[in-house]
PDB file of C-alpha atoms in Angstrom:
ATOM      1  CA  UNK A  16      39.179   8.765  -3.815  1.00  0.00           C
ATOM      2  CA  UNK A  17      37.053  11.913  -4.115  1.00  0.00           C
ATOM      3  CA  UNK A  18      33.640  11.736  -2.143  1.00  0.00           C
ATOM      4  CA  UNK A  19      30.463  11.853  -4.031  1.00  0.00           C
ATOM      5  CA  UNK A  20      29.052  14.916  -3.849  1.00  0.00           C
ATOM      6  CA  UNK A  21      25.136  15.594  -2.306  1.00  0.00           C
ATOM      7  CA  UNK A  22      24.265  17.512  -5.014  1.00  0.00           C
ATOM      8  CA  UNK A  23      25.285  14.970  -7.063  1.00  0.00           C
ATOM      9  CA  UNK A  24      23.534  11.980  -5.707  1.00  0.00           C
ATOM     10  CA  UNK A  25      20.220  13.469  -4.860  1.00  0.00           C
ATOM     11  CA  UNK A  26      20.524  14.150  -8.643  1.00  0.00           C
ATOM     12  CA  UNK A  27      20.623  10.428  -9.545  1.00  0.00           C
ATOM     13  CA  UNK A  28      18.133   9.852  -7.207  1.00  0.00           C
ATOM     14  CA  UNK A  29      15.691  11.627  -8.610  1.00  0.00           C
ATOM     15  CA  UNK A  30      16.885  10.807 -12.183  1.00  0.00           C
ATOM     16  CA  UNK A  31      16.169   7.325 -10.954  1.00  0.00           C
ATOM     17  CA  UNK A  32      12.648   8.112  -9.734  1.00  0.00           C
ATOM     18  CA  UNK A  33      11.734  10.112 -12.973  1.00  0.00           C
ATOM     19  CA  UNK A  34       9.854   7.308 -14.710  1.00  0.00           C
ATOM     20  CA  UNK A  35       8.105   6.372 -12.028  1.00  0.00           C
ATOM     21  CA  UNK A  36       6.338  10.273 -11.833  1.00  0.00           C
ATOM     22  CA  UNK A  37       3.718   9.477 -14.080  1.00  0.00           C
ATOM     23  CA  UNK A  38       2.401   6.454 -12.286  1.00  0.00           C
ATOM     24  CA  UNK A  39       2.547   8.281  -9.260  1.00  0.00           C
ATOM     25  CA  UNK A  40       0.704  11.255  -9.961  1.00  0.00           C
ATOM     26  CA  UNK A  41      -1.986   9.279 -11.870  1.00  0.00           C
ATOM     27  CA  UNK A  42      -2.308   7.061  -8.405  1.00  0.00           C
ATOM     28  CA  UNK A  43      -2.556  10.564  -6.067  1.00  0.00           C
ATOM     29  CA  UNK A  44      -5.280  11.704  -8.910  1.00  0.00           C
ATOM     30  CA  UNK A  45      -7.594   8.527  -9.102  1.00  0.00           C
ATOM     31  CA  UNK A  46      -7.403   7.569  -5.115  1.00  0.00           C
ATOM     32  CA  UNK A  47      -6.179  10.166  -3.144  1.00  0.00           C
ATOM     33  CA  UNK A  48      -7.894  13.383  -4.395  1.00  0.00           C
ATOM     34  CA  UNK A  49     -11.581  11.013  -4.810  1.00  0.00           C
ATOM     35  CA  UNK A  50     -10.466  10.453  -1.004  1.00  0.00           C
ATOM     36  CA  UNK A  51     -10.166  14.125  -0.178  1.00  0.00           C
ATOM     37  CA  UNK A  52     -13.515  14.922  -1.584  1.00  0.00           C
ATOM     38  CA  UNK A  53     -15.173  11.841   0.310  1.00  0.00           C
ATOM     39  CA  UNK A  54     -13.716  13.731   3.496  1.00  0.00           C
ATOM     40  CA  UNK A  55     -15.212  16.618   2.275  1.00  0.00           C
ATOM     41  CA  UNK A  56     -18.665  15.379   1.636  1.00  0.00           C
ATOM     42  CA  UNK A  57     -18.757  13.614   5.067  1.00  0.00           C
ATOM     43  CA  UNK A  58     -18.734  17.176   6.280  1.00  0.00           C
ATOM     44  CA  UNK A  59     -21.573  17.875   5.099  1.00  0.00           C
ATOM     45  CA  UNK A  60     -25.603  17.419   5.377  1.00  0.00           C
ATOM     46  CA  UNK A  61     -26.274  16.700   1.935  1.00  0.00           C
ATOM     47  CA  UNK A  62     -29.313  14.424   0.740  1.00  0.00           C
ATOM     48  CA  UNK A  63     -30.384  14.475  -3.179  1.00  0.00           C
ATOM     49  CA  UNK A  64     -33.519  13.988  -2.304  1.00  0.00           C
ATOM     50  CA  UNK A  65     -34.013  17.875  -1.039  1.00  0.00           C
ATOM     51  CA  UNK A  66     -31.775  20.055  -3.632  1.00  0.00           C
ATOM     52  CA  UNK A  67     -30.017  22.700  -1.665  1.00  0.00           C
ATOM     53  CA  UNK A  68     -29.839  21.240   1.465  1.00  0.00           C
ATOM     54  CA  UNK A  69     -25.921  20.621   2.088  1.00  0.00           C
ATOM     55  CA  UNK A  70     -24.744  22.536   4.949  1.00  0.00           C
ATOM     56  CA  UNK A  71     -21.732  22.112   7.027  1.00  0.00           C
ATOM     57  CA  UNK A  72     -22.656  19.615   9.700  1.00  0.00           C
ATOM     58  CA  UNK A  73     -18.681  18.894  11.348  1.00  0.00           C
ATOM     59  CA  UNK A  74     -18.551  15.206  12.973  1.00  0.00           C
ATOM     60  CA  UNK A  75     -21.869  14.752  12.857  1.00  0.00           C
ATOM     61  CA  UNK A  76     -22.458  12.457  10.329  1.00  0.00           C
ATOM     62  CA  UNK A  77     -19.953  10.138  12.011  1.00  0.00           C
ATOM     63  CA  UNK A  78     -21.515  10.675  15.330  1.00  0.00           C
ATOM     64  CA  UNK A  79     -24.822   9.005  13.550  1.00  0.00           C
ATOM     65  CA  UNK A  80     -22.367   6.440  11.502  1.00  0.00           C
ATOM     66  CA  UNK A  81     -21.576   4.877  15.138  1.00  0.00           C
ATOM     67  CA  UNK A  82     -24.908   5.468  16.678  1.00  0.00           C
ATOM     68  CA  UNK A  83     -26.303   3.381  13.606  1.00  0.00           C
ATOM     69  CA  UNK A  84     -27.570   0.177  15.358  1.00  0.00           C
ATOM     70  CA  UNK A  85     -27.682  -0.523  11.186  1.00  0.00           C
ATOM     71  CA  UNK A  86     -24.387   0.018  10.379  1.00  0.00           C
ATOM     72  CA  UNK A  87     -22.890  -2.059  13.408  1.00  0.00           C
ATOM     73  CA  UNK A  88     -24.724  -5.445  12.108  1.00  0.00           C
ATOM     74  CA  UNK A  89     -23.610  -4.899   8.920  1.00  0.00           C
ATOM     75  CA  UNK A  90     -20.164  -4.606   9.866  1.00  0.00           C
ATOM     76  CA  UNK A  91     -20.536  -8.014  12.254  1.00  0.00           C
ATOM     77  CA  UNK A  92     -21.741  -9.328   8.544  1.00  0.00           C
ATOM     78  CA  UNK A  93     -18.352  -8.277   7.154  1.00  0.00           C
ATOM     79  CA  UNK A  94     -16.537  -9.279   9.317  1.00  0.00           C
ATOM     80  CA  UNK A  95     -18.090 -12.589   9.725  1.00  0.00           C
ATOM     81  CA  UNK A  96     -18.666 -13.160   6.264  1.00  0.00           C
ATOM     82  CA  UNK A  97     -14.763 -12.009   5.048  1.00  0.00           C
ATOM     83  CA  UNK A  98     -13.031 -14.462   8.326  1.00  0.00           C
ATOM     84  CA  UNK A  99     -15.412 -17.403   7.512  1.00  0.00           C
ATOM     85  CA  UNK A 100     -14.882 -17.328   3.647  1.00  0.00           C
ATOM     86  CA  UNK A 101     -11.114 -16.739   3.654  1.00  0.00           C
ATOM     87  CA  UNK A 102     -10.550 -19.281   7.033  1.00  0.00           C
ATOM     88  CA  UNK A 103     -12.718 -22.153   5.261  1.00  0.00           C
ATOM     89  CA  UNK A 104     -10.902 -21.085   1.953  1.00  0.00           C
ATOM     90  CA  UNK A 105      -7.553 -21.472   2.878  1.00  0.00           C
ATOM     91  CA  UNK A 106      -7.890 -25.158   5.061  1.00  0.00           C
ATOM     92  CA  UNK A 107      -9.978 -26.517   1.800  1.00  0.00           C
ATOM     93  CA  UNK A 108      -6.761 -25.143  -0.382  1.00  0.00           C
ATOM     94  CA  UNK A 109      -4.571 -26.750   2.031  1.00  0.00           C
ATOM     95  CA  UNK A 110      -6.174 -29.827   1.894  1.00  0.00           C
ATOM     96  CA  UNK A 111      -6.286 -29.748  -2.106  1.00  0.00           C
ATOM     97  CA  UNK A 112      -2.626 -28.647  -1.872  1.00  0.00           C
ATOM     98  CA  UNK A 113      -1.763 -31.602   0.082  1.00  0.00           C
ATOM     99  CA  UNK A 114      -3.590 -33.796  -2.455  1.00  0.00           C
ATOM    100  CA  UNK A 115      -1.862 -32.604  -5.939  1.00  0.00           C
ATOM    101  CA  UNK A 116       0.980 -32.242  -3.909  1.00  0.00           C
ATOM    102  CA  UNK A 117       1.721 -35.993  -4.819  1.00  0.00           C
ATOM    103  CA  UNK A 118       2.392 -38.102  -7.616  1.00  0.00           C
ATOM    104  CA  UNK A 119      -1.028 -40.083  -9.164  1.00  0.00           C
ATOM    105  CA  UNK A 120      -2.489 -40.545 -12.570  1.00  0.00           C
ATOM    106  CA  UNK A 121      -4.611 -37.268 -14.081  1.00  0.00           C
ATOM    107  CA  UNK A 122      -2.623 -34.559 -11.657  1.00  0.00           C
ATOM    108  CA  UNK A 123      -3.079 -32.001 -14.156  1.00  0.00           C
ATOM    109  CA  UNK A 124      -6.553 -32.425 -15.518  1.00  0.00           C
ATOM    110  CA  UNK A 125      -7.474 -32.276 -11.387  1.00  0.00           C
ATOM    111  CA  UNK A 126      -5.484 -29.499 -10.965  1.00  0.00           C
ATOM    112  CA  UNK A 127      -7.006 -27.487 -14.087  1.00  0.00           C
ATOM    113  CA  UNK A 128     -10.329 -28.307 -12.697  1.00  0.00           C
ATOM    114  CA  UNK A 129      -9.728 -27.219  -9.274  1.00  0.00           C
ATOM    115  CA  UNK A 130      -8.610 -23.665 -10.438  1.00  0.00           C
ATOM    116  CA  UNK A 131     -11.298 -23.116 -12.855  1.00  0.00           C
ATOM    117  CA  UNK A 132     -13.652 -21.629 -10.265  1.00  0.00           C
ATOM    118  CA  UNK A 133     -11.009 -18.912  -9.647  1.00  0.00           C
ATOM    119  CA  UNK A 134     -10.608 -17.956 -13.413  1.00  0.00           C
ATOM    120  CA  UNK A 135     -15.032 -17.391 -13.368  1.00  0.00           C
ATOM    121  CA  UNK A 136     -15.854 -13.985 -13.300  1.00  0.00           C
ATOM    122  CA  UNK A 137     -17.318 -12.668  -9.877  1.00  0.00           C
ATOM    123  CA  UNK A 138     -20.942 -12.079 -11.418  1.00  0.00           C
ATOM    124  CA  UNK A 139     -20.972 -15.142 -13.440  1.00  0.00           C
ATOM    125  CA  UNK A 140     -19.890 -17.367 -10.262  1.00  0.00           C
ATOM    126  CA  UNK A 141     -22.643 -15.548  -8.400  1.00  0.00           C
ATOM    127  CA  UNK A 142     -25.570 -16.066 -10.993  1.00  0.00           C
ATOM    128  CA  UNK A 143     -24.306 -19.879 -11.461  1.00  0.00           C
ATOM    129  CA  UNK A 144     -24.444 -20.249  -7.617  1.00  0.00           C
ATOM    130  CA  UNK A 145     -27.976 -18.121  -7.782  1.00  0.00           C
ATOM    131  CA  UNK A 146     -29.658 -19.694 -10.243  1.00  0.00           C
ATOM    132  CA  UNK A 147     -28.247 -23.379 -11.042  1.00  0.00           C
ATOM    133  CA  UNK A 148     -27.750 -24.588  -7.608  1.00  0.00           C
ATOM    134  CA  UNK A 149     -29.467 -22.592  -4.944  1.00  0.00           C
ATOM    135  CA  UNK A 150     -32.961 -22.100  -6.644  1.00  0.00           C
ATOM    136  CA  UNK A 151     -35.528 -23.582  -4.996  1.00  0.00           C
ATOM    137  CA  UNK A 152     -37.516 -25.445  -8.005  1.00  0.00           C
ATOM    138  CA  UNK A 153     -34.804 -26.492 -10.123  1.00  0.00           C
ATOM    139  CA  UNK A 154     -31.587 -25.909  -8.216  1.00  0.00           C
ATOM    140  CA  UNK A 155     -29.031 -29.110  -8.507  1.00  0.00           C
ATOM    141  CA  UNK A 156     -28.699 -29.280  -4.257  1.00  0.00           C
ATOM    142  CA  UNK A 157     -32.565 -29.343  -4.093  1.00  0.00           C
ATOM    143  CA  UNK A 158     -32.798 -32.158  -6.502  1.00  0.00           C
ATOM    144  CA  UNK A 159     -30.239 -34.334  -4.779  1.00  0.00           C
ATOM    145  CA  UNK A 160     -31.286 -33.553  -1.649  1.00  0.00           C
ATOM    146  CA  UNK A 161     -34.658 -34.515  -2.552  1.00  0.00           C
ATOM    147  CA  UNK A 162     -34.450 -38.225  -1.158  1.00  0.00           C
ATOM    148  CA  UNK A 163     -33.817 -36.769   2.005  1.00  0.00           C
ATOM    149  CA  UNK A 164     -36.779 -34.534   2.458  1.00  0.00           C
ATOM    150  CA  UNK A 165     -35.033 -31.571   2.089  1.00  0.00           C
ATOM    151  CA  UNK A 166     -35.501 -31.031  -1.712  1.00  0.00           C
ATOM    152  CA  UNK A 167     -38.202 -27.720  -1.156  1.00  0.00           C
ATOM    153  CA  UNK A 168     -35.031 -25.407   0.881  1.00  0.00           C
ATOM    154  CA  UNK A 169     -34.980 -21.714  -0.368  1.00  0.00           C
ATOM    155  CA  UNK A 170     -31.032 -21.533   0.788  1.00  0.00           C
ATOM    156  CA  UNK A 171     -30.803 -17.947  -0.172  1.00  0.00           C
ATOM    157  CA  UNK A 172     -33.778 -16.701   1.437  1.00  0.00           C
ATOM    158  CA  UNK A 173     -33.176 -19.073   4.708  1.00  0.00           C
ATOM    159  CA  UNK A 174     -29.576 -18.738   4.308  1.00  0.00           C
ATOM    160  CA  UNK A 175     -29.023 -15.447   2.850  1.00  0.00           C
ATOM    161  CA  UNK A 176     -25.038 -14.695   4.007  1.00  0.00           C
ATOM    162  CA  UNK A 177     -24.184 -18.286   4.393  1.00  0.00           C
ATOM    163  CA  UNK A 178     -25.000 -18.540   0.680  1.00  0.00           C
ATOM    164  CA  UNK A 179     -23.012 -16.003  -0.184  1.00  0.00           C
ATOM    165  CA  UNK A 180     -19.908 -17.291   1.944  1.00  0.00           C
ATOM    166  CA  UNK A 181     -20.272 -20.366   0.306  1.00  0.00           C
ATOM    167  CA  UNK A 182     -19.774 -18.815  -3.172  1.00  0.00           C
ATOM    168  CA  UNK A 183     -17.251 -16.540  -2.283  1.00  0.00           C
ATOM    169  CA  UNK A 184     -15.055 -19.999  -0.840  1.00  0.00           C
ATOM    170  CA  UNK A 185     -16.076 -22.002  -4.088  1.00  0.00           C
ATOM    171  CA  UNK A 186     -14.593 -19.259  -5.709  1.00  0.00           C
ATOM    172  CA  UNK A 187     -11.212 -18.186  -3.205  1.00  0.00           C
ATOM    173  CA  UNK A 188     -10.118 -22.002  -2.675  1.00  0.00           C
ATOM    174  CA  UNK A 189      -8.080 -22.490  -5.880  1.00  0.00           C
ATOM    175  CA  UNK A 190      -6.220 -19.117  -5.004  1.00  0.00           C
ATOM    176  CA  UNK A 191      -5.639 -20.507  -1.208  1.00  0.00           C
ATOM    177  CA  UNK A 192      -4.587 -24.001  -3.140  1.00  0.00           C
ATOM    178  CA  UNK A 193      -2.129 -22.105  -5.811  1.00  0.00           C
ATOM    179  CA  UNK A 194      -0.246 -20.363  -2.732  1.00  0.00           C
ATOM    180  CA  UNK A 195      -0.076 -23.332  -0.331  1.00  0.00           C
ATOM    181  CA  UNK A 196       1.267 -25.793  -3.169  1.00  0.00           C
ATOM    182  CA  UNK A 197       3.498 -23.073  -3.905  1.00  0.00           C
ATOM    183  CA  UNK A 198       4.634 -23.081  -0.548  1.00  0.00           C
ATOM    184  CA  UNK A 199       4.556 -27.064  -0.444  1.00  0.00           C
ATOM    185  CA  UNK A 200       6.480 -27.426  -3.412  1.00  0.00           C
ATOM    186  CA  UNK A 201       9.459 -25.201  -2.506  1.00  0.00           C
ATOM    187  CA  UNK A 202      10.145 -27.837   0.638  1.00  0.00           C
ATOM    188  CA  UNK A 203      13.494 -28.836   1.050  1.00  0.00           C
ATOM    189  CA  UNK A 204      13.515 -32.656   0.248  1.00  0.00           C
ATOM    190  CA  UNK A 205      16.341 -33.650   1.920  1.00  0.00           C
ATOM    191  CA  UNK A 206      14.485 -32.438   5.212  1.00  0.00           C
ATOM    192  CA  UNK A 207      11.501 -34.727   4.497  1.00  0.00           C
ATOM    193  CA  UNK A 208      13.995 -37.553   4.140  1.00  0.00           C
ATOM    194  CA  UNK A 209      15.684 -36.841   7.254  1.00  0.00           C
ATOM    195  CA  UNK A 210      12.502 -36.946   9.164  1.00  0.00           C
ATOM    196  CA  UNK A 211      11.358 -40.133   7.489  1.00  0.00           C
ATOM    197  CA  UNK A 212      14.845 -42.006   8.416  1.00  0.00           C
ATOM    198  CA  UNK A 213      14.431 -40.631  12.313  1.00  0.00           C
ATOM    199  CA  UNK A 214      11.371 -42.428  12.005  1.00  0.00           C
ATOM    200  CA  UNK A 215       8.254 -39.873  11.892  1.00  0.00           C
ATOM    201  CA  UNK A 216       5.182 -40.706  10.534  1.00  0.00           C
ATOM    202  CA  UNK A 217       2.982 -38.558   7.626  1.00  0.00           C
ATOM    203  CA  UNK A 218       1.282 -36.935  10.167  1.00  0.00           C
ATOM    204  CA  UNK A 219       4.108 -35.790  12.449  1.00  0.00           C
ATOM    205  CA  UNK A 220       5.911 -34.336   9.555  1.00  0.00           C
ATOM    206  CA  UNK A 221       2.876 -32.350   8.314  1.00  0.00           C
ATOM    207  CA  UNK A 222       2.682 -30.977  11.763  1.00  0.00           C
ATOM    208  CA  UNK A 223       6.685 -30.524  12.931  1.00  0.00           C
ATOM    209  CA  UNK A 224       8.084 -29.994   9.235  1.00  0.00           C
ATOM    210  CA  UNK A 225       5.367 -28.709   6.750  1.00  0.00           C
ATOM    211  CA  UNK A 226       3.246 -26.572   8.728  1.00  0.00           C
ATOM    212  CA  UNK A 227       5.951 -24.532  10.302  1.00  0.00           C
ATOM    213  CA  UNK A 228       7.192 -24.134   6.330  1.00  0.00           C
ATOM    214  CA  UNK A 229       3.987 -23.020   5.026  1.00  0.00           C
ATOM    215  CA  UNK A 230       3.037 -20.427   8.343  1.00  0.00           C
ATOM    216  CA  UNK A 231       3.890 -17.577   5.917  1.00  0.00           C
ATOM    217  CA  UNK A 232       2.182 -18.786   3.005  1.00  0.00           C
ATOM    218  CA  UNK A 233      -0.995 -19.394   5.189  1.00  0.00           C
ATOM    219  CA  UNK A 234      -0.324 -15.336   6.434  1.00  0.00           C
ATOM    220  CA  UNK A 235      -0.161 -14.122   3.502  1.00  0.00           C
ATOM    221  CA  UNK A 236      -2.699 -15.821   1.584  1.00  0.00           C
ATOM    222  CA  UNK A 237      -5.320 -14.664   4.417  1.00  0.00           C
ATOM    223  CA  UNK A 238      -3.774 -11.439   4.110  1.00  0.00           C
ATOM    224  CA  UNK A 239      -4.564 -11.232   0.622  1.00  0.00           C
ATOM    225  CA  UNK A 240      -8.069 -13.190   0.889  1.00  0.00           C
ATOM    226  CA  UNK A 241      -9.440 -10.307   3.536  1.00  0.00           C
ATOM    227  CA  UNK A 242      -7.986  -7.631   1.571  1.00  0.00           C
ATOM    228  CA  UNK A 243     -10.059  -8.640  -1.542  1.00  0.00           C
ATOM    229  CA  UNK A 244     -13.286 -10.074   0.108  1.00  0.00           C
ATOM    230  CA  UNK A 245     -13.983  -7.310   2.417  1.00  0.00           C
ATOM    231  CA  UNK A 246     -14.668  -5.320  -0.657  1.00  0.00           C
ATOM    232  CA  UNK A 247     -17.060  -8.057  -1.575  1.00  0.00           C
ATOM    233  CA  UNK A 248     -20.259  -6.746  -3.587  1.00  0.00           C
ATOM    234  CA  UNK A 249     -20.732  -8.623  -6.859  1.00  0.00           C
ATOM    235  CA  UNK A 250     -21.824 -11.682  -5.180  1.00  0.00           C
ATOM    236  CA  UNK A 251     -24.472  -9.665  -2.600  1.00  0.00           C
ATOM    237  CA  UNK A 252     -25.505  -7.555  -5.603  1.00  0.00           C
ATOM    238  CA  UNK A 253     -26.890 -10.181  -7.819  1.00  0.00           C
ATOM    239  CA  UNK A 254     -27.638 -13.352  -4.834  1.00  0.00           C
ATOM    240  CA  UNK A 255     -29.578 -11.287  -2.117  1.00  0.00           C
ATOM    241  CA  UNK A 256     -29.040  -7.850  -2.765  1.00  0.00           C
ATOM    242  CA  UNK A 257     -27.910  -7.737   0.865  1.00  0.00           C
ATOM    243  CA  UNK A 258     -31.675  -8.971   2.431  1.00  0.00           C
ATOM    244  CA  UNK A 259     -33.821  -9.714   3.941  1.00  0.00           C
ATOM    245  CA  UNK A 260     -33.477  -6.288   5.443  1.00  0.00           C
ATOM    246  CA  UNK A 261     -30.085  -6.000   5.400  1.00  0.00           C
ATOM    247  CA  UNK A 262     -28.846  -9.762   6.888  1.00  0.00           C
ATOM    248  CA  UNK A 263     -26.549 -10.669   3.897  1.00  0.00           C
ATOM    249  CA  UNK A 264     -25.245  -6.875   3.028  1.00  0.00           C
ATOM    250  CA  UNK A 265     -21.666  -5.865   4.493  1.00  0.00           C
ATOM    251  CA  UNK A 266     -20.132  -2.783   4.391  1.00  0.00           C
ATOM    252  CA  UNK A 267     -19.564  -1.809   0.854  1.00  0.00           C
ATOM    253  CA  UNK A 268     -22.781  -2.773  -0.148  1.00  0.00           C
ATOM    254  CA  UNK A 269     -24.836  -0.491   2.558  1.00  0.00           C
ATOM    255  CA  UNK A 270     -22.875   2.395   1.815  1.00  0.00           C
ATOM    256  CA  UNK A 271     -24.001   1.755  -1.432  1.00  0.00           C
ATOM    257  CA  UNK A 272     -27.374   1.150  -0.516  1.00  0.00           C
ATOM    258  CA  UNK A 273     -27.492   4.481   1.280  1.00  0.00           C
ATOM    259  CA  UNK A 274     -25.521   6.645  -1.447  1.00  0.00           C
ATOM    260  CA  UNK A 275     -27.630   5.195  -4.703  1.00  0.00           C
ATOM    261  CA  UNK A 276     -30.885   3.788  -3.162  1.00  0.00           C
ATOM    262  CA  UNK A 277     -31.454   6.271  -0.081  1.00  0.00           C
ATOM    263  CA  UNK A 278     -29.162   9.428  -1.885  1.00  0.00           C
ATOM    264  CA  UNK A 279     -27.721  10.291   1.483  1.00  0.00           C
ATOM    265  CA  UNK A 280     -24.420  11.526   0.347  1.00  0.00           C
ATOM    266  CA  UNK A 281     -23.403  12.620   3.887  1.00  0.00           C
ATOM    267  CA  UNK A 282     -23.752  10.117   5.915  1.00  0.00           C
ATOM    268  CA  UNK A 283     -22.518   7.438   3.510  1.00  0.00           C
ATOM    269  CA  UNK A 284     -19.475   9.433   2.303  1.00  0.00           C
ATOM    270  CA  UNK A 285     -19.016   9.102   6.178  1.00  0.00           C
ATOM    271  CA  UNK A 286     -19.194   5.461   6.507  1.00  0.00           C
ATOM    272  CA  UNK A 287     -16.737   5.034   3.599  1.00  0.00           C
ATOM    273  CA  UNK A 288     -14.330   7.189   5.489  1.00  0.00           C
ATOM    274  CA  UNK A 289     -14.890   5.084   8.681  1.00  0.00           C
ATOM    275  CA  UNK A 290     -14.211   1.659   6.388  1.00  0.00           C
ATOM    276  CA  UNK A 291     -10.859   3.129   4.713  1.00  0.00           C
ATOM    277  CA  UNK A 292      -9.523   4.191   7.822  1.00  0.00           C
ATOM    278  CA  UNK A 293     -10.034   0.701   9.686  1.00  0.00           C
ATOM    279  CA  UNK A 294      -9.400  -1.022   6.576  1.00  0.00           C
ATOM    280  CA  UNK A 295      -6.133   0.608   6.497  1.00  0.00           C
ATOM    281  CA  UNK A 296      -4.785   0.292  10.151  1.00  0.00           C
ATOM    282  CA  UNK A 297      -5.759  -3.327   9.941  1.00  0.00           C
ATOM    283  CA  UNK A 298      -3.884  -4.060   6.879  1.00  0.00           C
ATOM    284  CA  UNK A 299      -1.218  -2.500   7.605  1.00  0.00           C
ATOM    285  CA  UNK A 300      -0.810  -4.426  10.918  1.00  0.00           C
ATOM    286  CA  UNK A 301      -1.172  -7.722   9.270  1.00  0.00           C
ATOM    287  CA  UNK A 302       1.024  -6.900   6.664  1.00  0.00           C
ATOM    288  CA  UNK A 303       3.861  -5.602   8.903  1.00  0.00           C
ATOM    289  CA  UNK A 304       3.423  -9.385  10.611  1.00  0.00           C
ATOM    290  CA  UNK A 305       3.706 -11.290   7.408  1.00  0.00           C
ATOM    291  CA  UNK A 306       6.995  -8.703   6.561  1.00  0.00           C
ATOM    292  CA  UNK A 307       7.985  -9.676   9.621  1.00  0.00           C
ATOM    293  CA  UNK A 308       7.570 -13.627   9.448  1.00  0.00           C
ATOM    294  CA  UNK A 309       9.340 -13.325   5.398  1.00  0.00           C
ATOM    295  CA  UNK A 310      12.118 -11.372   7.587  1.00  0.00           C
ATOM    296  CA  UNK A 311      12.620 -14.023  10.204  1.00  0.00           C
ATOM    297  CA  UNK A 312      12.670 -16.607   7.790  1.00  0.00           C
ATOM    298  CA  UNK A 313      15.353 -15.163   5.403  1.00  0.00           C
ATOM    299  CA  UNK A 314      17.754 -14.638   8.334  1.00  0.00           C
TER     300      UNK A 314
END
């Protein structure tokens, strides 16, 4: 047989990467080259306040980004608010999981009400947490909580990120619940049976038998849960607008809050650079775990 020729087959590779060229270079243009300018501006000293006032600056701005005693609570907000919400999301999905997971009469009318809180927009689900159930006067925890003495709670003002985790998991627990009965149902019976007929109880075969099964759906649906919610801003935008002071903002939000509201172009075009950069090394890491659990469990 006559060997393929390089020419040849970097030919066909290319050939085979031809239709994906236009996707590409759209992605570069709307992410990449925004990216490069954001670089760019964190360069420089530039307020809109005072037209005329950029001037090269060099690292400064992100000397001031990590001398911000600011910026460091609001990224202990993110980071608490995006591990509590997806953490508390995913064992309340497990636990409604486990529940449709069996046989009983109305399994699909309780499983289309569990993931309607998922299909609610982000601003809708924040306004109906904001305004139907957390408002002081006429809010629906106040009211039954009124036999109890506690019927007069501001939660949002008290409770400013708490409230907004607990939207955020009403909202993210039918996604955990999708991906861990996903994972449930794709058990193989016949080791359920075994483990029966040796004698092991529910419990000891949710712990030796399911658990291990569902470790990389539990990965990857945190994965996936701190990849979206770390971007959270809908929710802070229209609950607490990231107050008092800035106790309920995280990290997209103050950057916001300093590019729109104090026009410092500089220093926040800094901070996002700071956020991509982390958010990308950390991603990437637990990504390359997950890859590496789907790995282990194919061979």
């Amino acid at each position: 047989m006559v060997p393929r020729q390089p020419a040849s087959a970097g030919r066909e590779g290319w050939i085979r990467r031809a239709p994906l060229l236009p996707a590409l270079i759209f992605t570069i243009i709307v992410t990449q080259l925004p990216f490069l300018f954001t670089i760019y501006y964190s360069l420089q000293s530039w307020n809109l306040v005072r037209p005329g006032s950029a001037q090269f600056v060099g690292l400064d701005n992100y000397v001031k980004v990590f001398t911000d005693s600011q910026f460091r609570g609001v990224a202990v907000n993110t980071v608490v608010l995006t591990a509590g919400a997806v953490l508390i999301s995913m064992v309340l999905g497990l636990a409604f999981a486990l529940l449709l997971d069996r046989q009983f009469r109305g399994r699909g009318f309780v499983r289309t009400l569990l993931i309607t809180p998922f299909l609610i927009t982000p601003v809708a689900a924040a306004l109906l947490w904001k305004t139907v159930l957390f408002d002081p006067t006429y809010g629906l925890i106040n009211f039954v909580l009124s036999p109890f003495g506690a019927g007069q709670t501001d939660w949002i003002s008290a409770f400013p990120l708490t409230s907004v985790m607990v939207a955020l998991v009403w909202q993210w627990t039918p996604f955990m619940m999708l991906l861990t009965l996903a994972g449930l149902q794709s058990q193989p019976h016949d080791v359920l049976e075994a483990a029966r007929v040796d004698g092991a109880g529910s419990f000891a075969i949710f712990r030796e038998v399911t658990l291990p099964h569902l470790r990389r759906f539990i990965e990857l649906g945190i994965v996936l849960g701190a990849i979206y919610l770390v971007n959270t801003f809908d929710a802070i935008y229209m609950m607490t607008q990231g107050g008092p002071g800035t106790a309920s903002a995280n990290l997209p939000f103050y950057i916001y809050q300093r590019a729109f509201l104090g026009f410092d172009i500089g220093q926040s075009a800094a901070m996002g650079v700071v956020v991509v950069i982390a958010t990308i090394i950390v991603s990437t890491f637990a990504l390359r775990l997950i890859f590496r659990s789907f790995q282990t469990e194919e061979g």
